[in-house]
Amino acid sequence: MFTKHLLTLALLAFLAGCQPQQPATVDFEKEKAAIQAVIAKETESYYQQDFEAWQRTYLNSPKFRKFGYWEGFPEKVTSNIGFESLKAEKKAQFEKNETLWKGSTEERLNENFSISPEMAWYTFEQISYEKDTKKFLGKSLETRILEKVDGVWKIAYLGYHYYPDTTQTQ
């Protein structure tokens, strides 16, 4: 009888350990602000050509992806599979001082966030202007997927699709 009760208790203890865990809660406003800060830091360090600060905003992993479209590129569509290829591309670009739209300002509209404890999805429209003249440079649809690494948000996916420049045809 004692063995039967012991087995029952062991089974109950095992089953209690198998119960689904409650999802961790997220302080949405705090995480949203942290994500916006990482995106702003990535943009700022890009225009300042601060390679070390720029690369710290990214997930340095083969899992990283970038897919983009801009009619200003000869190939129109660009991609990077894994962070190493983007890292090499940007390091060479910064060394040659070939950063596009250097010092521009960005406005982000229609922001949408989905945030969980370790991953976030952020979409927005971005309008870029020349810093001094406020001349319109371009409008894009942007996507960022971020992962939290050691408590810090990192960009794991960067996607952008620039609208065609209609001023060239008018």
PDB file of N, CA and C in Angstrom, residues 21-118:
ATOM      1  N   GLN A  21       3.792  26.414 -18.703  1.00  0.00           N
ATOM      2  CA  GLN A  21       4.231  27.595 -17.982  1.00  0.00           C
ATOM      3  C   GLN A  21       3.396  28.800 -18.409  1.00  0.00           C
ATOM      4  N   GLN A  22       3.125  29.668 -17.477  1.00  0.00           N
ATOM      5  CA  GLN A  22       2.418  30.902 -17.806  1.00  0.00           C
ATOM      6  C   GLN A  22       3.350  31.779 -18.631  1.00  0.00           C
ATOM      7  N   PRO A  23       2.832  32.410 -19.683  1.00  0.00           N
ATOM      8  CA  PRO A  23       3.698  33.272 -20.480  1.00  0.00           C
ATOM      9  C   PRO A  23       4.213  34.442 -19.636  1.00  0.00           C
ATOM     10  N   ALA A  24       5.466  34.775 -19.864  1.00  0.00           N
ATOM     11  CA  ALA A  24       6.057  35.900 -19.143  1.00  0.00           C
ATOM     12  C   ALA A  24       5.369  37.187 -19.585  1.00  0.00           C
ATOM     13  N   THR A  25       5.166  38.063 -18.655  1.00  0.00           N
ATOM     14  CA  THR A  25       4.545  39.335 -18.997  1.00  0.00           C
ATOM     15  C   THR A  25       5.604  40.288 -19.532  1.00  0.00           C
ATOM     16  N   VAL A  26       5.155  41.189 -20.356  1.00  0.00           N
ATOM     17  CA  VAL A  26       6.046  42.158 -20.980  1.00  0.00           C
ATOM     18  C   VAL A  26       5.576  43.557 -20.607  1.00  0.00           C
ATOM     19  N   ASP A  27       6.499  44.391 -20.171  1.00  0.00           N
ATOM     20  CA  ASP A  27       6.192  45.809 -19.957  1.00  0.00           C
ATOM     21  C   ASP A  27       6.238  46.450 -21.345  1.00  0.00           C
ATOM     22  N   PHE A  28       5.092  46.488 -22.012  1.00  0.00           N
ATOM     23  CA  PHE A  28       5.014  46.875 -23.417  1.00  0.00           C
ATOM     24  C   PHE A  28       5.652  48.239 -23.684  1.00  0.00           C
ATOM     25  N   GLU A  29       5.304  49.249 -22.913  1.00  0.00           N
ATOM     26  CA  GLU A  29       5.825  50.605 -23.160  1.00  0.00           C
ATOM     27  C   GLU A  29       7.341  50.670 -22.958  1.00  0.00           C
ATOM     28  N   LYS A  30       7.838  49.967 -21.953  1.00  0.00           N
ATOM     29  CA  LYS A  30       9.288  49.939 -21.700  1.00  0.00           C
ATOM     30  C   LYS A  30      10.019  49.270 -22.862  1.00  0.00           C
ATOM     31  N   GLU A  31       9.513  48.117 -23.308  1.00  0.00           N
ATOM     32  CA  GLU A  31      10.160  47.391 -24.412  1.00  0.00           C
ATOM     33  C   GLU A  31      10.025  48.153 -25.726  1.00  0.00           C
ATOM     34  N   LYS A  32       8.881  48.773 -25.951  1.00  0.00           N
ATOM     35  CA  LYS A  32       8.680  49.593 -27.153  1.00  0.00           C
ATOM     36  C   LYS A  32       9.714  50.713 -27.206  1.00  0.00           C
ATOM     37  N   ALA A  33       9.908  51.401 -26.097  1.00  0.00           N
ATOM     38  CA  ALA A  33      10.901  52.486 -26.032  1.00  0.00           C
ATOM     39  C   ALA A  33      12.311  51.946 -26.271  1.00  0.00           C
ATOM     40  N   ALA A  34      12.615  50.779 -25.723  1.00  0.00           N
ATOM     41  CA  ALA A  34      13.945  50.182 -25.918  1.00  0.00           C
ATOM     42  C   ALA A  34      14.160  49.812 -27.381  1.00  0.00           C
ATOM     43  N   ILE A  35      13.133  49.297 -28.029  1.00  0.00           N
ATOM     44  CA  ILE A  35      13.227  48.937 -29.447  1.00  0.00           C
ATOM     45  C   ILE A  35      13.405  50.189 -30.302  1.00  0.00           C
ATOM     46  N   GLN A  36      12.623  51.208 -30.034  1.00  0.00           N
ATOM     47  CA  GLN A  36      12.768  52.470 -30.778  1.00  0.00           C
ATOM     48  C   GLN A  36      14.168  53.057 -30.587  1.00  0.00           C
ATOM     49  N   ALA A  37      14.714  52.922 -29.397  1.00  0.00           N
ATOM     50  CA  ALA A  37      16.062  53.431 -29.124  1.00  0.00           C
ATOM     51  C   ALA A  37      17.116  52.669 -29.929  1.00  0.00           C
ATOM     52  N   VAL A  38      16.957  51.352 -30.058  1.00  0.00           N
ATOM     53  CA  VAL A  38      17.908  50.563 -30.861  1.00  0.00           C
ATOM     54  C   VAL A  38      17.833  50.967 -32.327  1.00  0.00           C
ATOM     55  N   ILE A  39      16.635  51.157 -32.841  1.00  0.00           N
ATOM     56  CA  ILE A  39      16.474  51.562 -34.241  1.00  0.00           C
ATOM     57  C   ILE A  39      17.078  52.948 -34.450  1.00  0.00           C
ATOM     58  N   ALA A  40      16.832  53.861 -33.534  1.00  0.00           N
ATOM     59  CA  ALA A  40      17.416  55.208 -33.638  1.00  0.00           C
ATOM     60  C   ALA A  40      18.944  55.148 -33.560  1.00  0.00           C
ATOM     61  N   LYS A  41      19.476  54.299 -32.672  1.00  0.00           N
ATOM     62  CA  LYS A  41      20.929  54.159 -32.529  1.00  0.00           C
ATOM     63  C   LYS A  41      21.543  53.581 -33.804  1.00  0.00           C
ATOM     64  N   GLU A  42      20.875  52.599 -34.405  1.00  0.00           N
ATOM     65  CA  GLU A  42      21.374  52.011 -35.652  1.00  0.00           C
ATOM     66  C   GLU A  42      21.437  53.083 -36.738  1.00  0.00           C
ATOM     67  N   THR A  43      20.379  53.876 -36.872  1.00  0.00           N
ATOM     68  CA  THR A  43      20.331  54.928 -37.889  1.00  0.00           C
ATOM     69  C   THR A  43      21.390  55.992 -37.629  1.00  0.00           C
ATOM     70  N   GLU A  44      21.466  56.455 -36.396  1.00  0.00           N
ATOM     71  CA  GLU A  44      22.428  57.493 -36.022  1.00  0.00           C
ATOM     72  C   GLU A  44      23.867  57.032 -36.256  1.00  0.00           C
ATOM     73  N   SER A  45      24.198  55.828 -35.826  1.00  0.00           N
ATOM     74  CA  SER A  45      25.573  55.344 -35.978  1.00  0.00           C
ATOM     75  C   SER A  45      25.901  55.074 -37.445  1.00  0.00           C
ATOM     76  N   TYR A  46      24.893  54.722 -38.242  1.00  0.00           N
ATOM     77  CA  TYR A  46      25.091  54.551 -39.686  1.00  0.00           C
ATOM     78  C   TYR A  46      25.503  55.885 -40.316  1.00  0.00           C
ATOM     79  N   TYR A  47      24.740  56.941 -40.039  1.00  0.00           N
ATOM     80  CA  TYR A  47      25.048  58.250 -40.633  1.00  0.00           C
ATOM     81  C   TYR A  47      26.343  58.846 -40.093  1.00  0.00           C
ATOM     82  N   GLN A  48      26.703  58.504 -38.872  1.00  0.00           N
ATOM     83  CA  GLN A  48      27.974  58.967 -38.306  1.00  0.00           C
ATOM     84  C   GLN A  48      29.132  58.072 -38.738  1.00  0.00           C
ATOM     85  N   GLN A  49      28.817  57.001 -39.430  1.00  0.00           N
ATOM     86  CA  GLN A  49      29.799  56.011 -39.866  1.00  0.00           C
ATOM     87  C   GLN A  49      30.621  55.481 -38.692  1.00  0.00           C
ATOM     88  N   ASP A  50      29.936  55.250 -37.585  1.00  0.00           N
ATOM     89  CA  ASP A  50      30.536  54.673 -36.389  1.00  0.00           C
ATOM     90  C   ASP A  50      30.301  53.162 -36.470  1.00  0.00           C
ATOM     91  N   PHE A  51      31.242  52.468 -37.069  1.00  0.00           N
ATOM     92  CA  PHE A  51      31.073  51.052 -37.349  1.00  0.00           C
ATOM     93  C   PHE A  51      30.827  50.222 -36.100  1.00  0.00           C
ATOM     94  N   GLU A  52      31.588  50.459 -35.050  1.00  0.00           N
ATOM     95  CA  GLU A  52      31.449  49.662 -33.822  1.00  0.00           C
ATOM     96  C   GLU A  52      30.066  49.844 -33.204  1.00  0.00           C
ATOM     97  N   ALA A  53      29.600  51.090 -33.099  1.00  0.00           N
ATOM     98  CA  ALA A  53      28.266  51.339 -32.533  1.00  0.00           C
ATOM     99  C   ALA A  53      27.188  50.756 -33.436  1.00  0.00           C
ATOM    100  N   TRP A  54      27.357  50.887 -34.736  1.00  0.00           N
ATOM    101  CA  TRP A  54      26.386  50.369 -35.703  1.00  0.00           C
ATOM    102  C   TRP A  54      26.248  48.845 -35.560  1.00  0.00           C
ATOM    103  N   GLN A  55      27.369  48.137 -35.544  1.00  0.00           N
ATOM    104  CA  GLN A  55      27.290  46.671 -35.510  1.00  0.00           C
ATOM    105  C   GLN A  55      26.746  46.139 -34.189  1.00  0.00           C
ATOM    106  N   ARG A  56      26.873  46.905 -33.115  1.00  0.00           N
ATOM    107  CA  ARG A  56      26.343  46.465 -31.818  1.00  0.00           C
ATOM    108  C   ARG A  56      24.810  46.441 -31.794  1.00  0.00           C
ATOM    109  N   THR A  57      24.163  47.073 -32.766  1.00  0.00           N
ATOM    110  CA  THR A  57      22.700  47.081 -32.805  1.00  0.00           C
ATOM    111  C   THR A  57      22.141  45.841 -33.497  1.00  0.00           C
ATOM    112  N   TYR A  58      23.009  44.997 -34.051  1.00  0.00           N
ATOM    113  CA  TYR A  58      22.584  43.838 -34.836  1.00  0.00           C
ATOM    114  C   TYR A  58      22.872  42.519 -34.129  1.00  0.00           C
ATOM    115  N   LEU A  59      22.076  41.512 -34.500  1.00  0.00           N
ATOM    116  CA  LEU A  59      22.325  40.144 -34.091  1.00  0.00           C
ATOM    117  C   LEU A  59      23.464  39.629 -34.968  1.00  0.00           C
ATOM    118  N   ASN A  60      24.625  39.446 -34.379  1.00  0.00           N
ATOM    119  CA  ASN A  60      25.797  38.995 -35.126  1.00  0.00           C
ATOM    120  C   ASN A  60      25.728  37.477 -35.205  1.00  0.00           C
ATOM    121  N   SER A  61      24.982  36.997 -36.217  1.00  0.00           N
ATOM    122  CA  SER A  61      24.684  35.570 -36.299  1.00  0.00           C
ATOM    123  C   SER A  61      24.383  35.180 -37.739  1.00  0.00           C
ATOM    124  N   PRO A  62      24.597  33.909 -38.082  1.00  0.00           N
ATOM    125  CA  PRO A  62      24.173  33.431 -39.398  1.00  0.00           C
ATOM    126  C   PRO A  62      22.653  33.495 -39.573  1.00  0.00           C
ATOM    127  N   LYS A  63      21.892  33.626 -38.475  1.00  0.00           N
ATOM    128  CA  LYS A  63      20.428  33.733 -38.557  1.00  0.00           C
ATOM    129  C   LYS A  63      19.983  35.088 -39.101  1.00  0.00           C
ATOM    130  N   PHE A  64      20.839  36.110 -39.033  1.00  0.00           N
ATOM    131  CA  PHE A  64      20.466  37.451 -39.477  1.00  0.00           C
ATOM    132  C   PHE A  64      20.070  37.444 -40.954  1.00  0.00           C
ATOM    133  N   ARG A  65      19.088  38.283 -41.296  1.00  0.00           N
ATOM    134  CA  ARG A  65      18.665  38.464 -42.688  1.00  0.00           C
ATOM    135  C   ARG A  65      18.383  39.935 -42.968  1.00  0.00           C
ATOM    136  N   LYS A  66      18.683  40.353 -44.200  1.00  0.00           N
ATOM    137  CA  LYS A  66      18.290  41.674 -44.695  1.00  0.00           C
ATOM    138  C   LYS A  66      17.791  41.495 -46.121  1.00  0.00           C
ATOM    139  N   PHE A  67      16.598  42.026 -46.393  1.00  0.00           N
ATOM    140  CA  PHE A  67      16.052  42.042 -47.746  1.00  0.00           C
ATOM    141  C   PHE A  67      15.517  43.443 -47.991  1.00  0.00           C
ATOM    142  N   GLY A  68      15.938  44.062 -49.104  1.00  0.00           N
ATOM    143  CA  GLY A  68      15.483  45.410 -49.379  1.00  0.00           C
ATOM    144  C   GLY A  68      15.316  45.697 -50.849  1.00  0.00           C
ATOM    145  N   TYR A  69      14.496  46.713 -51.120  1.00  0.00           N
ATOM    146  CA  TYR A  69      14.289  47.193 -52.484  1.00  0.00           C
ATOM    147  C   TYR A  69      14.428  48.709 -52.504  1.00  0.00           C
ATOM    148  N   TRP A  70      15.203  49.201 -53.451  1.00  0.00           N
ATOM    149  CA  TRP A  70      15.308  50.635 -53.705  1.00  0.00           C
ATOM    150  C   TRP A  70      15.697  50.791 -55.159  1.00  0.00           C
ATOM    151  N   GLU A  71      14.954  51.598 -55.896  1.00  0.00           N
ATOM    152  CA  GLU A  71      15.252  51.764 -57.320  1.00  0.00           C
ATOM    153  C   GLU A  71      16.591  52.459 -57.549  1.00  0.00           C
ATOM    154  N   GLY A  72      17.150  53.069 -56.513  1.00  0.00           N
ATOM    155  CA  GLY A  72      18.454  53.709 -56.618  1.00  0.00           C
ATOM    156  C   GLY A  72      19.617  52.729 -56.674  1.00  0.00           C
ATOM    157  N   PHE A  73      19.383  51.472 -56.310  1.00  0.00           N
ATOM    158  CA  PHE A  73      20.418  50.453 -56.417  1.00  0.00           C
ATOM    159  C   PHE A  73      20.450  49.933 -57.852  1.00  0.00           C
ATOM    160  N   PRO A  74      21.632  49.694 -58.412  1.00  0.00           N
ATOM    161  CA  PRO A  74      21.695  49.130 -59.769  1.00  0.00           C
ATOM    162  C   PRO A  74      20.930  47.800 -59.868  1.00  0.00           C
ATOM    163  N   GLU A  75      21.005  46.991 -58.812  1.00  0.00           N
ATOM    164  CA  GLU A  75      20.346  45.683 -58.825  1.00  0.00           C
ATOM    165  C   GLU A  75      18.921  45.745 -58.276  1.00  0.00           C
ATOM    166  N   LYS A  76      18.481  46.894 -57.806  1.00  0.00           N
ATOM    167  CA  LYS A  76      17.149  47.152 -57.235  1.00  0.00           C
ATOM    168  C   LYS A  76      16.889  46.393 -55.927  1.00  0.00           C
ATOM    169  N   VAL A  77      17.084  45.080 -55.906  1.00  0.00           N
ATOM    170  CA  VAL A  77      16.838  44.258 -54.718  1.00  0.00           C
ATOM    171  C   VAL A  77      18.182  43.831 -54.133  1.00  0.00           C
ATOM    172  N   THR A  78      18.307  43.985 -52.814  1.00  0.00           N
ATOM    173  CA  THR A  78      19.536  43.547 -52.142  1.00  0.00           C
ATOM    174  C   THR A  78      19.181  42.590 -51.020  1.00  0.00           C
ATOM    175  N   SER A  79      20.145  41.766 -50.661  1.00  0.00           N
ATOM    176  CA  SER A  79      19.929  40.846 -49.545  1.00  0.00           C
ATOM    177  C   SER A  79      21.254  40.515 -48.889  1.00  0.00           C
ATOM    178  N   ASN A  80      21.160  40.150 -47.644  1.00  0.00           N
ATOM    179  CA  ASN A  80      22.295  39.621 -46.886  1.00  0.00           C
ATOM    180  C   ASN A  80      21.784  38.439 -46.095  1.00  0.00           C
ATOM    181  N   ILE A  81      22.434  37.314 -46.253  1.00  0.00           N
ATOM    182  CA  ILE A  81      22.101  36.100 -45.524  1.00  0.00           C
ATOM    183  C   ILE A  81      23.230  35.891 -44.515  1.00  0.00           C
ATOM    184  N   GLY A  82      22.920  36.088 -43.259  1.00  0.00           N
ATOM    185  CA  GLY A  82      23.942  36.054 -42.222  1.00  0.00           C
ATOM    186  C   GLY A  82      24.535  37.439 -42.037  1.00  0.00           C
ATOM    187  N   PHE A  83      24.937  37.749 -40.810  1.00  0.00           N
ATOM    188  CA  PHE A  83      25.426  39.098 -40.518  1.00  0.00           C
ATOM    189  C   PHE A  83      26.803  39.370 -41.117  1.00  0.00           C
ATOM    190  N   GLU A  84      27.626  38.347 -41.290  1.00  0.00           N
ATOM    191  CA  GLU A  84      29.000  38.568 -41.778  1.00  0.00           C
ATOM    192  C   GLU A  84      29.022  39.308 -43.113  1.00  0.00           C
ATOM    193  N   SER A  85      28.110  38.990 -44.038  1.00  0.00           N
ATOM    194  CA  SER A  85      28.120  39.665 -45.340  1.00  0.00           C
ATOM    195  C   SER A  85      27.721  41.131 -45.208  1.00  0.00           C
ATOM    196  N   LEU A  86      26.732  41.441 -44.361  1.00  0.00           N
ATOM    197  CA  LEU A  86      26.346  42.839 -44.144  1.00  0.00           C
ATOM    198  C   LEU A  86      27.473  43.584 -43.443  1.00  0.00           C
ATOM    199  N   LYS A  87      28.086  42.951 -42.473  1.00  0.00           N
ATOM    200  CA  LYS A  87      29.187  43.553 -41.720  1.00  0.00           C
ATOM    201  C   LYS A  87      30.339  43.939 -42.662  1.00  0.00           C
ATOM    202  N   ALA A  88      30.730  43.032 -43.553  1.00  0.00           N
ATOM    203  CA  ALA A  88      31.817  43.316 -44.503  1.00  0.00           C
ATOM    204  C   ALA A  88      31.429  44.436 -45.462  1.00  0.00           C
ATOM    205  N   GLU A  89      30.183  44.403 -45.936  1.00  0.00           N
ATOM    206  CA  GLU A  89      29.683  45.430 -46.859  1.00  0.00           C
ATOM    207  C   GLU A  89      29.714  46.815 -46.221  1.00  0.00           C
ATOM    208  N   LYS A  90      29.202  46.928 -45.002  1.00  0.00           N
ATOM    209  CA  LYS A  90      29.127  48.226 -44.326  1.00  0.00           C
ATOM    210  C   LYS A  90      30.502  48.712 -43.878  1.00  0.00           C
ATOM    211  N   LYS A  91      31.369  47.808 -43.469  1.00  0.00           N
ATOM    212  CA  LYS A  91      32.723  48.216 -43.072  1.00  0.00           C
ATOM    213  C   LYS A  91      33.423  48.869 -44.261  1.00  0.00           C
ATOM    214  N   ALA A  92      33.324  48.249 -45.436  1.00  0.00           N
ATOM    215  CA  ALA A  92      33.934  48.819 -46.645  1.00  0.00           C
ATOM    216  C   ALA A  92      33.274  50.138 -47.014  1.00  0.00           C
ATOM    217  N   GLN A  93      31.963  50.218 -46.895  1.00  0.00           N
ATOM    218  CA  GLN A  93      31.236  51.446 -47.215  1.00  0.00           C
ATOM    219  C   GLN A  93      31.651  52.586 -46.290  1.00  0.00           C
ATOM    220  N   PHE A  94      31.752  52.321 -45.002  1.00  0.00           N
ATOM    221  CA  PHE A  94      32.152  53.349 -44.042  1.00  0.00           C
ATOM    222  C   PHE A  94      33.583  53.802 -44.305  1.00  0.00           C
ATOM    223  N   GLU A  95      34.475  52.859 -44.588  1.00  0.00           N
ATOM    224  CA  GLU A  95      35.881  53.207 -44.847  1.00  0.00           C
ATOM    225  C   GLU A  95      36.023  54.082 -46.085  1.00  0.00           C
ATOM    226  N   LYS A  96      35.156  53.882 -47.069  1.00  0.00           N
ATOM    227  CA  LYS A  96      35.189  54.684 -48.305  1.00  0.00           C
ATOM    228  C   LYS A  96      34.350  55.948 -48.199  1.00  0.00           C
ATOM    229  N   ASN A  97      33.695  56.148 -47.037  1.00  0.00           N
ATOM    230  CA  ASN A  97      32.850  57.319 -46.815  1.00  0.00           C
ATOM    231  C   ASN A  97      31.736  57.410 -47.867  1.00  0.00           C
ATOM    232  N   GLU A  98      31.097  56.278 -48.129  1.00  0.00           N
ATOM    233  CA  GLU A  98      30.064  56.205 -49.161  1.00  0.00           C
ATOM    234  C   GLU A  98      28.654  56.020 -48.583  1.00  0.00           C
ATOM    235  N   THR A  99      28.408  56.564 -47.424  1.00  0.00           N
ATOM    236  CA  THR A  99      27.099  56.425 -46.807  1.00  0.00           C
ATOM    237  C   THR A  99      26.084  57.288 -47.551  1.00  0.00           C
ATOM    238  N   LEU A 100      24.975  56.668 -47.951  1.00  0.00           N
ATOM    239  CA  LEU A 100      23.908  57.391 -48.640  1.00  0.00           C
ATOM    240  C   LEU A 100      23.133  58.263 -47.664  1.00  0.00           C
ATOM    241  N   TRP A 101      22.688  59.400 -48.140  1.00  0.00           N
ATOM    242  CA  TRP A 101      21.811  60.300 -47.384  1.00  0.00           C
ATOM    243  C   TRP A 101      22.400  60.654 -46.020  1.00  0.00           C
ATOM    244  N   LYS A 102      23.692  60.827 -45.985  1.00  0.00           N
ATOM    245  CA  LYS A 102      24.401  61.119 -44.735  1.00  0.00           C
ATOM    246  C   LYS A 102      23.772  62.335 -44.043  1.00  0.00           C
ATOM    247  N   GLY A 103      23.450  62.155 -42.799  1.00  0.00           N
ATOM    248  CA  GLY A 103      22.919  63.252 -42.001  1.00  0.00           C
ATOM    249  C   GLY A 103      21.458  63.553 -42.255  1.00  0.00           C
ATOM    250  N   SER A 104      20.756  62.665 -42.931  1.00  0.00           N
ATOM    251  CA  SER A 104      19.336  62.922 -43.156  1.00  0.00           C
ATOM    252  C   SER A 104      18.561  62.744 -41.853  1.00  0.00           C
ATOM    253  N   THR A 105      17.335  63.175 -41.862  1.00  0.00           N
ATOM    254  CA  THR A 105      16.463  62.958 -40.713  1.00  0.00           C
ATOM    255  C   THR A 105      15.314  62.055 -41.155  1.00  0.00           C
ATOM    256  N   GLU A 106      14.832  61.268 -40.219  1.00  0.00           N
ATOM    257  CA  GLU A 106      13.777  60.308 -40.528  1.00  0.00           C
ATOM    258  C   GLU A 106      12.553  60.566 -39.662  1.00  0.00           C
ATOM    259  N   GLU A 107      11.412  60.367 -40.277  1.00  0.00           N
ATOM    260  CA  GLU A 107      10.144  60.426 -39.565  1.00  0.00           C
ATOM    261  C   GLU A 107       9.517  59.037 -39.693  1.00  0.00           C
ATOM    262  N   ARG A 108       9.091  58.467 -38.580  1.00  0.00           N
ATOM    263  CA  ARG A 108       8.482  57.131 -38.596  1.00  0.00           C
ATOM    264  C   ARG A 108       7.000  57.257 -38.267  1.00  0.00           C
ATOM    265  N   LEU A 109       6.170  56.724 -39.148  1.00  0.00           N
ATOM    266  CA  LEU A 109       4.715  56.820 -39.019  1.00  0.00           C
ATOM    267  C   LEU A 109       4.090  55.431 -39.045  1.00  0.00           C
ATOM    268  N   ASN A 110       2.839  55.356 -38.624  1.00  0.00           N
ATOM    269  CA  ASN A 110       2.075  54.105 -38.677  1.00  0.00           C
ATOM    270  C   ASN A 110       2.860  52.934 -38.082  1.00  0.00           C
ATOM    271  N   GLU A 111       3.406  53.178 -36.912  1.00  0.00           N
ATOM    272  CA  GLU A 111       4.203  52.148 -36.241  1.00  0.00           C
ATOM    273  C   GLU A 111       3.299  51.034 -35.705  1.00  0.00           C
ATOM    274  N   ASN A 112       3.791  49.813 -35.797  1.00  0.00           N
ATOM    275  CA  ASN A 112       3.077  48.648 -35.277  1.00  0.00           C
ATOM    276  C   ASN A 112       4.092  47.753 -34.580  1.00  0.00           C
ATOM    277  N   PHE A 113       3.781  47.381 -33.348  1.00  0.00           N
ATOM    278  CA  PHE A 113       4.675  46.546 -32.536  1.00  0.00           C
ATOM    279  C   PHE A 113       3.976  45.270 -32.112  1.00  0.00           C
ATOM    280  N   SER A 114       4.711  44.183 -32.124  1.00  0.00           N
ATOM    281  CA  SER A 114       4.313  42.940 -31.483  1.00  0.00           C
ATOM    282  C   SER A 114       5.527  42.508 -30.671  1.00  0.00           C
ATOM    283  N   ILE A 115       5.355  42.446 -29.360  1.00  0.00           N
ATOM    284  CA  ILE A 115       6.508  42.230 -28.473  1.00  0.00           C
ATOM    285  C   ILE A 115       6.241  41.058 -27.531  1.00  0.00           C
ATOM    286  N   SER A 116       7.174  40.132 -27.499  1.00  0.00           N
ATOM    287  CA  SER A 116       7.163  39.047 -26.520  1.00  0.00           C
ATOM    288  C   SER A 116       8.465  39.164 -25.722  1.00  0.00           C
ATOM    289  N   PRO A 117       8.658  38.341 -24.705  1.00  0.00           N
ATOM    290  CA  PRO A 117       9.849  38.521 -23.870  1.00  0.00           C
ATOM    291  C   PRO A 117      11.183  38.486 -24.623  1.00  0.00           C
ATOM    292  N   GLU A 118      11.320  37.658 -25.647  1.00  0.00           N
ATOM    293  CA  GLU A 118      12.617  37.506 -26.311  1.00  0.00           C
ATOM    294  C   GLU A 118      12.641  37.925 -27.776  1.00  0.00           C
TER     295      GLU A 118
END
